[in-house]
Amino acid sequence: MYAQGDPARPTVLLVHGYPDTHRVWDDVAAELAADHHVVRYDVRGAGASSAPRERAAYRLPHLADDLFAVADAVSPDRPVHVLAHDWGSIQSWEAVTRPGAERRVASYTTLSGPCLDHVGHWTRHRLARPTPRHLAQLLAQAAHSWYIYAFHLPLLAPAVWRLGLAARWRSVLHRVEGVPPRAGHPQSTLRDDAVRGIALYRANMLPRVTRPGYRPTQVPVQLVTLTRDHYVSPALAEGLEQWAPRLVRRSLDATHWSALLADGATVAALTRRFAADAGSPTRSSAPNGPSGPSGPTPP
């Protein structure tokens, strides 16, 4: 774990995505540490964390357990605020949709990573009602998600990372994502992190999207939509209020990675404001949304 700021301040837990490590949060963490206790960690399989060999070890329940273990270690007496990106967001959704999560998570700000169960219901609803608009949304997201299909092909994705993509990743971030070259990015462990992280996709995508559960949350959620995201379309968040009734929507003119590596100060400001609002008496007393064994009706 990597901590900054005063431990007496509210804790913000930063959860990175694929194929990153905690270093992707450098700018955001530096901003938030001025008035928060900021904690980052490398998720399993990445950076300095352990790297289980079994694919099952990368399933979402284990990743959510990791998040709560870190929260308990760094803030045992107070709930934490969570800020997550990409696969960090996907696993954080798994955590905040657990029953009682609102007792350990004070607020959740998510960028570029939906709950896979929500995606499954979103997809089912559009297939069941194939209007032109719904079909266009499905096709658009399928185009955004092209790489996910490639990650399920045996041998291909690991070979691509090992044989050249890792060496060219800095250039990809610059040309495609608009991220200026900078020290420490990408991390020196990128190739191994990327190869191991493929297990995240193979262990979780198909089981959750094809057999989704009902996962509402009472945690206040701030969804930050990145308007130039090449991988997650804005339509994927339609109807999210059904699952997260305490939802606030924001948008940021940024790409998938420039949001953190070029606009980190803006992301920090959005998180700071939402965390403060979530902790206010007015916000805390907001009525609960739909919950229960049957869950909300899919959008």
Short mmCIF file of C-alpha atoms in Angstrom, two decimals:
data_model
loop_
_atom_site.label_atom_id
_atom_site.label_comp_id
_atom_site.label_asym_id
_atom_site.label_seq_id
_atom_site.Cartn_x
_atom_site.Cartn_y
_atom_site.Cartn_z
CA MET A 1 0.00 0.00 0.00
CA TYR A 2 1.09 3.57 -0.63
CA ALA A 3 -0.21 6.33 1.63
CA GLN A 4 -0.04 10.13 1.47
CA GLY A 5 -1.54 12.90 3.54
CA ASP A 6 -2.70 13.12 7.14
CA PRO A 7 -4.12 9.82 8.51
CA ALA A 8 -6.46 11.88 10.68
CA ARG A 9 -8.21 13.18 7.57
CA PRO A 10 -10.92 11.25 5.68
CA THR A 11 -9.43 8.40 3.69
CA VAL A 12 -9.73 8.19 -0.10
CA LEU A 13 -8.91 4.78 -1.54
CA LEU A 14 -7.71 4.83 -5.15
CA VAL A 15 -8.17 1.64 -7.21
CA HIS A 16 -6.39 1.42 -10.57
CA GLY A 17 -7.37 -0.45 -13.70
CA TYR A 18 -5.74 -2.50 -16.47
CA PRO A 19 -2.86 -2.58 -17.33
CA ASP A 20 -1.85 0.03 -14.76
CA THR A 21 -0.49 0.12 -11.23
CA HIS A 22 -0.95 2.61 -8.40
CA ARG A 23 1.38 4.97 -10.32
CA VAL A 24 -1.44 5.93 -12.70
CA TRP A 25 -2.89 7.93 -9.77
CA ASP A 26 0.23 10.06 -9.16
CA ASP A 27 -1.37 13.38 -10.13
CA VAL A 28 -4.73 12.69 -8.49
CA ALA A 29 -3.11 11.48 -5.28
CA ALA A 30 -0.86 14.52 -5.01
CA GLU A 31 -3.89 16.82 -5.28
CA LEU A 32 -6.10 14.93 -2.82
CA ALA A 33 -3.34 14.50 -0.24
CA ALA A 34 -3.58 18.21 0.60
CA ASP A 35 -6.72 17.57 2.66
CA HIS A 36 -7.26 13.79 2.67
CA HIS A 37 -5.53 10.61 3.68
CA VAL A 38 -4.88 9.04 0.28
CA VAL A 39 -4.19 5.32 -0.04
CA ARG A 40 -3.27 3.44 -3.22
CA TYR A 41 -2.48 -0.21 -3.77
CA ASP A 42 -1.51 -2.47 -6.66
CA VAL A 43 -4.37 -4.86 -7.35
CA ARG A 44 -3.58 -8.55 -7.45
CA GLY A 45 -1.48 -9.46 -10.47
CA ALA A 46 -0.10 -5.94 -10.91
CA GLY A 47 3.02 -4.12 -9.75
CA ALA A 48 4.24 -5.14 -6.31
CA SER A 49 1.19 -7.25 -5.41
CA SER A 50 1.05 -11.02 -5.48
CA ALA A 51 0.22 -12.71 -8.78
CA PRO A 52 -1.85 -15.87 -8.34
CA ARG A 53 -1.48 -18.41 -11.13
CA GLU A 54 -5.06 -19.67 -11.01
CA ARG A 55 -7.57 -17.77 -13.14
CA ALA A 56 -10.23 -18.20 -10.44
CA ALA A 57 -8.15 -16.05 -8.08
CA TYR A 58 -8.97 -13.02 -10.26
CA ARG A 59 -12.74 -13.31 -9.90
CA LEU A 60 -14.57 -10.25 -8.71
CA PRO A 61 -15.48 -11.46 -5.19
CA HIS A 62 -11.77 -11.89 -4.39
CA LEU A 63 -10.98 -8.42 -5.75
CA ALA A 64 -13.75 -6.91 -3.63
CA ASP A 65 -12.35 -8.76 -0.60
CA ASP A 66 -8.98 -7.13 -1.32
CA LEU A 67 -10.56 -3.67 -1.40
CA PHE A 68 -12.29 -4.17 1.93
CA ALA A 69 -9.11 -5.63 3.45
CA VAL A 70 -7.21 -2.49 2.49
CA ALA A 71 -10.01 -0.27 3.80
CA ASP A 72 -10.04 -2.14 7.12
CA ALA A 73 -6.27 -1.85 7.42
CA VAL A 74 -6.01 1.89 6.72
CA SER A 75 -9.32 3.17 8.14
CA PRO A 76 -10.75 0.64 10.59
CA ASP A 77 -12.97 3.10 12.43
CA ARG A 78 -14.33 5.24 9.60
CA PRO A 79 -15.76 4.49 6.16
CA VAL A 80 -13.55 5.31 3.20
CA HIS A 81 -14.23 7.21 0.00
CA VAL A 82 -13.41 5.17 -3.10
CA LEU A 83 -12.20 6.56 -6.43
CA ALA A 84 -11.66 3.98 -9.17
CA HIS A 85 -10.89 3.73 -12.89
CA ASP A 86 -11.30 1.04 -15.55
CA TRP A 87 -11.00 -2.45 -13.97
CA GLY A 88 -10.53 -0.72 -10.65
CA SER A 89 -14.06 0.58 -11.13
CA ILE A 90 -15.41 -2.82 -12.15
CA GLN A 91 -14.08 -4.44 -8.97
CA SER A 92 -15.15 -1.48 -6.85
CA TRP A 93 -18.71 -1.87 -8.14
CA GLU A 94 -18.50 -5.44 -6.88
CA ALA A 95 -17.59 -4.08 -3.45
CA VAL A 96 -20.13 -1.26 -3.18
CA THR A 97 -23.01 -3.49 -4.29
CA ARG A 98 -22.46 -5.92 -1.44
CA PRO A 99 -25.17 -5.74 1.23
CA GLY A 100 -24.12 -3.31 3.94
CA ALA A 101 -21.32 -1.76 1.88
CA GLU A 102 -22.58 1.71 2.79
CA ARG A 103 -21.23 1.12 6.31
CA ARG A 104 -17.66 0.84 4.98
CA VAL A 105 -17.78 3.06 1.86
CA ALA A 106 -18.87 6.67 2.35
CA SER A 107 -18.86 7.53 -1.37
CA TYR A 108 -17.82 6.00 -4.67
CA THR A 109 -16.54 7.93 -7.70
CA THR A 110 -16.26 5.79 -10.81
CA LEU A 111 -14.57 6.42 -14.15
CA SER A 112 -14.67 4.17 -17.21
CA GLY A 113 -15.65 0.92 -15.54
CA PRO A 114 -19.25 -0.34 -15.17
CA CYS A 115 -20.62 -3.08 -12.98
CA LEU A 116 -20.57 -6.19 -15.17
CA ASP A 117 -23.92 -7.37 -13.81
CA HIS A 118 -25.46 -4.02 -14.74
CA VAL A 119 -23.99 -4.41 -18.23
CA GLY A 120 -25.60 -7.84 -18.49
CA HIS A 121 -29.05 -6.45 -17.69
CA TRP A 122 -28.45 -3.45 -19.97
CA THR A 123 -27.63 -5.83 -22.83
CA ARG A 124 -30.57 -8.15 -22.14
CA HIS A 125 -33.00 -5.23 -22.12
CA ARG A 126 -31.80 -3.99 -25.49
CA LEU A 127 -31.90 -7.44 -27.06
CA ALA A 128 -35.41 -7.96 -25.71
CA ARG A 129 -36.50 -4.60 -27.17
CA PRO A 130 -34.49 -4.25 -30.39
CA THR A 131 -35.51 -0.72 -31.32
CA PRO A 132 -33.23 1.13 -33.76
CA ARG A 133 -31.85 3.16 -30.86
CA HIS A 134 -31.15 0.08 -28.73
CA LEU A 135 -29.50 -1.74 -31.62
CA ALA A 136 -27.33 1.29 -32.35
CA GLN A 137 -26.24 1.38 -28.70
CA LEU A 138 -25.37 -2.31 -28.74
CA LEU A 139 -23.35 -1.96 -31.93
CA ALA A 140 -21.55 1.12 -30.64
CA GLN A 141 -20.51 -0.59 -27.41
CA ALA A 142 -19.48 -3.72 -29.31
CA ALA A 143 -17.15 -1.55 -31.38
CA HIS A 144 -15.76 0.04 -28.21
CA SER A 145 -15.19 -3.43 -26.70
CA TRP A 146 -13.32 -5.02 -29.61
CA TYR A 147 -10.27 -5.76 -27.48
CA ILE A 148 -12.30 -7.85 -25.00
CA TYR A 149 -13.02 -10.41 -27.71
CA ALA A 150 -9.31 -10.55 -28.56
CA PHE A 151 -8.42 -11.10 -24.91
CA HIS A 152 -10.44 -14.33 -24.93
CA LEU A 153 -8.47 -15.84 -27.81
CA PRO A 154 -5.85 -18.37 -26.65
CA LEU A 155 -2.24 -17.12 -26.82
CA LEU A 156 -2.97 -14.01 -28.91
CA ALA A 157 -3.23 -11.25 -26.30
CA PRO A 158 -0.22 -12.33 -24.19
CA ALA A 159 1.87 -12.62 -27.34
CA VAL A 160 0.89 -9.13 -28.51
CA TRP A 161 1.96 -7.60 -25.20
CA ARG A 162 5.21 -9.59 -25.03
CA LEU A 163 6.21 -9.07 -28.65
CA GLY A 164 5.84 -5.33 -28.94
CA LEU A 165 2.79 -3.62 -27.47
CA ALA A 166 4.39 -3.15 -24.03
CA ALA A 167 7.41 -1.45 -25.62
CA ARG A 168 5.12 0.82 -27.65
CA TRP A 169 2.58 1.60 -24.92
CA ARG A 170 4.08 5.01 -24.15
CA SER A 171 3.60 5.95 -27.81
CA VAL A 172 0.03 4.60 -27.80
CA LEU A 173 -0.83 6.73 -24.76
CA HIS A 174 0.61 9.77 -26.51
CA ARG A 175 -0.89 9.34 -29.97
CA VAL A 176 -4.27 7.79 -29.13
CA GLU A 177 -4.95 9.04 -25.62
CA GLY A 178 -3.34 12.45 -25.71
CA VAL A 179 -1.06 11.73 -22.75
CA PRO A 180 2.32 13.52 -22.97
CA PRO A 181 5.33 11.28 -22.30
CA ARG A 182 6.35 11.46 -18.64
CA ALA A 183 8.62 9.74 -16.16
CA GLY A 184 7.16 6.69 -14.46
CA HIS A 185 4.49 6.04 -17.09
CA PRO A 186 4.08 3.42 -18.18
CA GLN A 187 5.43 1.49 -15.24
CA SER A 188 8.52 -0.70 -15.62
CA THR A 189 6.44 -3.83 -14.87
CA LEU A 190 3.93 -3.13 -17.66
CA ARG A 191 4.57 -6.22 -19.77
CA ASP A 192 4.10 -8.68 -16.93
CA ASP A 193 1.20 -6.69 -15.47
CA ALA A 194 -0.61 -6.68 -18.80
CA VAL A 195 -0.10 -10.39 -19.43
CA ARG A 196 -1.26 -11.40 -15.95
CA GLY A 197 -4.17 -8.97 -16.03
CA ILE A 198 -5.75 -10.74 -18.99
CA ALA A 199 -7.07 -13.15 -16.36
CA LEU A 200 -9.40 -10.37 -15.16
CA TYR A 201 -11.26 -10.51 -18.46
CA ARG A 202 -11.26 -14.28 -18.80
CA ALA A 203 -12.38 -14.93 -15.23
CA ASN A 204 -15.22 -12.41 -15.14
CA MET A 205 -16.57 -10.99 -18.38
CA LEU A 206 -18.62 -13.85 -19.85
CA PRO A 207 -19.95 -15.30 -16.57
CA ARG A 208 -21.21 -11.93 -15.32
CA VAL A 209 -22.53 -10.43 -18.55
CA THR A 210 -24.31 -13.60 -19.66
CA ARG A 211 -25.68 -14.51 -16.20
CA PRO A 212 -26.04 -11.19 -14.37
CA GLY A 213 -27.19 -10.90 -10.79
CA TYR A 214 -29.13 -8.07 -9.17
CA ARG A 215 -26.69 -5.67 -7.54
CA PRO A 216 -28.19 -2.45 -6.14
CA THR A 217 -26.20 -0.19 -3.82
CA GLN A 218 -27.04 2.40 -1.20
CA VAL A 219 -23.54 3.93 -1.42
CA PRO A 220 -23.59 7.46 -2.93
CA VAL A 221 -22.16 7.08 -6.43
CA GLN A 222 -20.61 9.73 -8.66
CA LEU A 223 -20.36 8.62 -12.27
CA VAL A 224 -17.79 10.64 -14.23
CA THR A 225 -18.38 10.05 -17.94
CA LEU A 226 -15.33 10.65 -20.11
CA THR A 227 -16.66 12.13 -23.34
CA ARG A 228 -13.76 10.87 -25.50
CA ASP A 229 -13.42 7.41 -23.97
CA HIS A 230 -12.45 4.89 -26.65
CA TYR A 231 -13.60 1.87 -24.62
CA VAL A 232 -16.74 2.69 -22.62
CA SER A 233 -19.65 4.38 -24.38
CA PRO A 234 -21.85 6.85 -22.43
CA ALA A 235 -24.95 4.83 -23.31
CA LEU A 236 -23.71 1.99 -21.10
CA ALA A 237 -24.68 4.05 -18.04
CA GLU A 238 -28.30 4.61 -19.10
CA GLY A 239 -30.71 3.53 -16.39
CA LEU A 240 -28.00 3.35 -13.74
CA GLU A 241 -30.29 5.11 -11.25
CA GLN A 242 -32.23 1.84 -11.03
CA TRP A 243 -29.20 0.28 -9.36
CA ALA A 244 -27.66 3.31 -7.66
CA PRO A 245 -30.46 5.62 -6.48
CA ARG A 246 -27.98 7.99 -4.81
CA LEU A 247 -26.33 8.74 -8.15
CA VAL A 248 -24.71 11.96 -9.34
CA ARG A 249 -23.62 12.28 -12.97
CA ARG A 250 -20.67 14.38 -14.13
CA SER A 251 -18.84 14.56 -17.42
CA LEU A 252 -15.25 15.33 -18.29
CA ASP A 253 -13.83 16.12 -21.72
CA ALA A 254 -11.07 13.52 -21.61
CA THR A 255 -9.96 10.19 -23.02
CA HIS A 256 -9.74 6.96 -21.06
CA TRP A 257 -6.24 7.67 -19.72
CA SER A 258 -5.87 11.42 -20.14
CA ALA A 259 -8.46 11.82 -17.37
CA LEU A 260 -5.82 10.62 -14.90
CA LEU A 261 -2.54 11.44 -16.60
CA ALA A 262 -3.41 14.91 -17.94
CA ASP A 263 -6.55 16.00 -16.06
CA GLY A 264 -5.76 14.58 -12.64
CA ALA A 265 -6.40 17.86 -10.85
CA THR A 266 -9.95 17.97 -12.25
CA VAL A 267 -10.66 14.39 -11.22
CA ALA A 268 -9.35 15.17 -7.73
CA ALA A 269 -11.58 18.26 -7.49
CA LEU A 270 -14.67 16.29 -8.53
CA THR A 271 -13.87 13.59 -5.98
CA ARG A 272 -13.19 16.10 -3.21
CA ARG A 273 -16.50 17.87 -3.75
CA PHE A 274 -18.52 14.66 -3.96
CA ALA A 275 -16.89 13.20 -0.86
CA ALA A 276 -17.73 16.37 1.06
CA ASP A 277 -21.34 16.30 -0.16
CA ALA A 278 -21.72 12.61 0.66
CA GLY A 279 -20.57 13.27 4.20
CA SER A 280 -22.92 16.18 4.80
CA PRO A 281 -26.01 15.64 7.01
CA THR A 282 -28.36 16.48 4.13
CA ARG A 283 -26.79 13.97 1.81
CA SER A 284 -26.46 11.28 4.45
CA SER A 285 -30.14 11.48 5.28
CA ALA A 286 -31.26 10.91 1.68
CA PRO A 287 -33.96 8.22 1.45
CA ASN A 288 -32.96 4.74 0.49
CA GLY A 289 -33.67 3.55 -3.00
CA PRO A 290 -34.98 0.17 -4.16
CA SER A 291 -33.40 -2.92 -2.68
CA GLY A 292 -34.35 -6.36 -1.52
CA PRO A 293 -34.04 -9.90 -2.79
CA SER A 294 -35.61 -9.20 -6.17
CA GLY A 295 -33.60 -6.03 -6.86
CA PRO A 296 -34.63 -3.16 -9.11
CA THR A 297 -36.18 -3.57 -12.52
CA PRO A 298 -33.49 -3.49 -15.22
CA PRO A 299 -33.59 -0.33 -17.36
#
